[in-house]
Structure formats: structure tokens, C-alpha cells
PDB file of C-alpha atoms in Angstrom:
ATOM      1  CA  MET A  22     -18.120 -21.961 -14.706  1.00 46.00           C
ATOM      2  CA  THR A  23     -17.196 -20.557 -11.286  1.00 49.00           C
ATOM      3  CA  SER A  24     -15.750 -17.057 -11.243  1.00 50.00           C
ATOM      4  CA  LEU A  25     -12.686 -16.405  -9.123  1.00 54.00           C
ATOM      5  CA  VAL A  26     -13.295 -13.879  -6.362  1.00 64.00           C
ATOM      6  CA  ARG A  27     -10.261 -11.704  -5.744  1.00 70.00           C
ATOM      7  CA  PRO A  28      -9.790  -9.417  -2.750  1.00 81.00           C
ATOM      8  CA  HIS A  29      -9.892  -5.707  -3.566  1.00 86.00           C
ATOM      9  CA  CYS A  30      -7.283  -3.060  -2.747  1.00 87.00           C
ATOM     10  CA  SER A  31      -9.709  -1.449  -0.284  1.00 88.00           C
ATOM     11  CA  GLN A  32      -9.471  -4.629   1.824  1.00 85.00           C
ATOM     12  CA  CYS A  33      -5.661  -4.705   1.876  1.00 85.00           C
ATOM     13  CA  ILE A  34      -3.479  -3.654   4.833  1.00 83.00           C
ATOM     14  CA  TYR A  35      -1.212  -1.696   2.449  1.00 88.00           C
ATOM     15  CA  TRP A  36      -3.988   0.499   0.949  1.00 89.00           C
ATOM     16  CA  VAL A  37      -4.503   4.033   2.301  1.00 92.00           C
ATOM     17  CA  PRO A  38      -7.798   5.571   1.134  1.00 92.00           C
ATOM     18  CA  ASP A  39      -8.296   9.076  -0.180  1.00 92.00           C
ATOM     19  CA  ASN A  40     -11.385  11.088   0.681  1.00 87.00           C
ATOM     20  CA  PRO A  41     -13.786   9.904  -0.720  1.00 84.00           C
ATOM     21  CA  ALA A  42     -12.491   6.350  -0.496  1.00 83.00           C
ATOM     22  CA  THR A  43     -13.086   5.361  -4.126  1.00 91.00           C
ATOM     23  CA  THR A  44      -9.339   5.719  -4.755  1.00 94.00           C
ATOM     24  CA  GLY A  45      -6.315   5.367  -2.543  1.00 94.00           C
ATOM     25  CA  HIS A  46      -2.580   4.774  -2.477  1.00 94.00           C
ATOM     26  CA  CYS A  47      -0.741   1.468  -2.311  1.00 93.00           C
ATOM     27  CA  HIS A  48       1.968   1.523   0.379  1.00 92.00           C
ATOM     28  CA  ARG A  49       3.274  -1.995  -0.277  1.00 90.00           C
ATOM     29  CA  TYR A  50       6.573  -0.586  -1.553  1.00 91.00           C
ATOM     30  CA  PRO A  51       8.368   2.774  -1.152  1.00 92.00           C
ATOM     31  CA  PRO A  52       7.120   5.636  -3.310  1.00 93.00           C
ATOM     32  CA  ALA A  53       8.494   5.968  -6.820  1.00 92.00           C
ATOM     33  CA  VAL A  54      10.093   9.136  -8.175  1.00 91.00           C
ATOM     34  CA  TYR A  55       8.210  10.874 -10.973  1.00 86.00           C
ATOM     35  CA  ALA A  56       9.318  13.841 -13.063  1.00 86.00           C
ATOM     36  CA  SER A  57       6.813  16.583 -13.896  1.00 82.00           C
ATOM     37  CA  THR A  58       6.413  16.985 -17.641  1.00 84.00           C
ATOM     38  CA  GLY A  59       5.994  20.747 -17.259  1.00 84.00           C
ATOM     39  CA  THR A  60       8.869  21.611 -14.936  1.00 87.00           C
ATOM     40  CA  GLY A  61      11.046  18.513 -14.952  1.00 82.00           C
ATOM     41  CA  MET A  62      11.024  18.599 -11.139  1.00 89.00           C
ATOM     42  CA  GLY A  63      10.895  15.229  -9.416  1.00 89.00           C
ATOM     43  CA  SER A  64       8.482  14.157  -6.705  1.00 90.00           C
ATOM     44  CA  GLN A  65       7.826  10.972  -4.769  1.00 92.00           C
ATOM     45  CA  LYS A  66       4.430   9.303  -5.036  1.00 92.00           C
ATOM     46  CA  PHE A  67       2.771   6.061  -4.034  1.00 94.00           C
ATOM     47  CA  PRO A  68       0.721   4.418  -6.804  1.00 93.00           C
ATOM     48  CA  THR A  69      -2.891   5.606  -6.923  1.00 93.00           C
ATOM     49  CA  VAL A  70      -5.359   2.738  -7.313  1.00 93.00           C
ATOM     50  CA  ASP A  71      -9.122   2.335  -7.399  1.00 94.00           C
ATOM     51  CA  HIS A  72     -10.709   0.703  -4.371  1.00 91.00           C
ATOM     52  CA  HIS A  73     -11.911  -2.264  -6.437  1.00 90.00           C
ATOM     53  CA  ALA A  74      -8.542  -2.973  -8.114  1.00 91.00           C
ATOM     54  CA  TRP A  75      -6.479  -5.996  -7.069  1.00 87.00           C
ATOM     55  CA  CYS A  76      -2.955  -7.385  -7.370  1.00 86.00           C
ATOM     56  CA  GLY A  77      -0.888 -10.435  -6.475  1.00 80.00           C
ATOM     57  CA  GLU A  78       0.634  -8.752  -3.411  1.00 79.00           C
ATOM     58  CA  TRP A  79      -2.634  -8.441  -1.462  1.00 72.00           C
ATOM     59  CA  SER A  80      -2.445  -9.256   2.255  1.00 69.00           C
ATOM     60  CA  ASP A  81      -4.843  -9.023   5.185  1.00 70.00           C
ATOM     61  CA  ASP A  82      -2.464 -10.716   7.639  1.00 77.00           C
ATOM     62  CA  LYS A  83      -2.663  -8.525  10.779  1.00 79.00           C
ATOM     63  CA  ALA A  84       0.162 -10.455  12.469  1.00 83.00           C
ATOM     64  CA  ARG A  85       2.405  -9.638   9.500  1.00 75.00           C
ATOM     65  CA  LEU A  86       1.458  -5.959   9.674  1.00 72.00           C
ATOM     66  CA  ASP A  87       2.089  -5.893  13.439  1.00 80.00           C
ATOM     67  CA  GLU A  88       5.536  -7.445  12.941  1.00 79.00           C
ATOM     68  CA  LEU A  89       6.437  -4.961  10.186  1.00 70.00           C
ATOM     69  CA  THR A  90       5.278  -2.097  12.412  1.00 75.00           C
ATOM     70  CA  ARG A  91       7.367  -3.400  15.337  1.00 81.00           C
ATOM     71  CA  ARG A  92      10.463  -3.659  13.120  1.00 79.00           C
ATOM     72  CA  SER A  93       9.931  -0.181  11.724  1.00 74.00           C
ATOM     73  CA  MET A  94       9.538   1.339  15.189  1.00 80.00           C
ATOM     74  CA  ALA A  95      12.642  -0.475  16.462  1.00 81.00           C
ATOM     75  CA  ALA A  96      14.684   0.749  13.491  1.00 77.00           C
ATOM     76  CA  ALA A  97      13.478   4.328  14.014  1.00 75.00           C
ATOM     77  CA  ALA A  98      14.321   4.163  17.742  1.00 81.00           C
ATOM     78  CA  SER A  99      17.848   2.874  17.013  1.00 80.00           C
ATOM     79  CA  ARG A 100      18.467   5.744  14.568  1.00 74.00           C
ATOM     80  CA  ARG A 101      17.475   8.304  17.229  1.00 77.00           C
ATOM     81  CA  SER A 102      19.892   6.957  19.849  1.00 71.00           C
TER      82      SER A 102
END
């Protein structure tokens, strides 16, 4: 039987590593709001994932990342003017 090799989060364009890079944060979607159990105060956080985790959203398409970056910069520039 052949095992399926899946790309890891550490290889994805949406993963931002911590230091050390054994964990990181997935920036595929906006951060979620979490409430602290102690204070009830809310905070925004990106999901923390291990470097060897994987998901169905993985992408290493640099052209796609470049296009998303261009769109984001254009939107930010239009808001400033």
C-alpha cells in the first residue's frame, strides 16, 4: 500500500512561524475572536498549528499569493486617498 504524502503547514504560504518554528499561525482566514475564561475579555487570534500539521486549504502557489498581495495593497491605498 502506498501512503499519501501531504504537504505540511510549514510549507504553506499562509503559515507564519513562531520562534522556534515548531509551531506557527495559519493566516488563511481572518483571526477569530476568543473570550478569556478568566476575565471574559475578547481577543483576536489566528489558529496556532504545529509545523507538521496539514489541511485541505494548503497552497504553495506564489502567483496566487502575489495577486492577493497586490489586491490588498490596492485596497489599502484606496482607503488612504
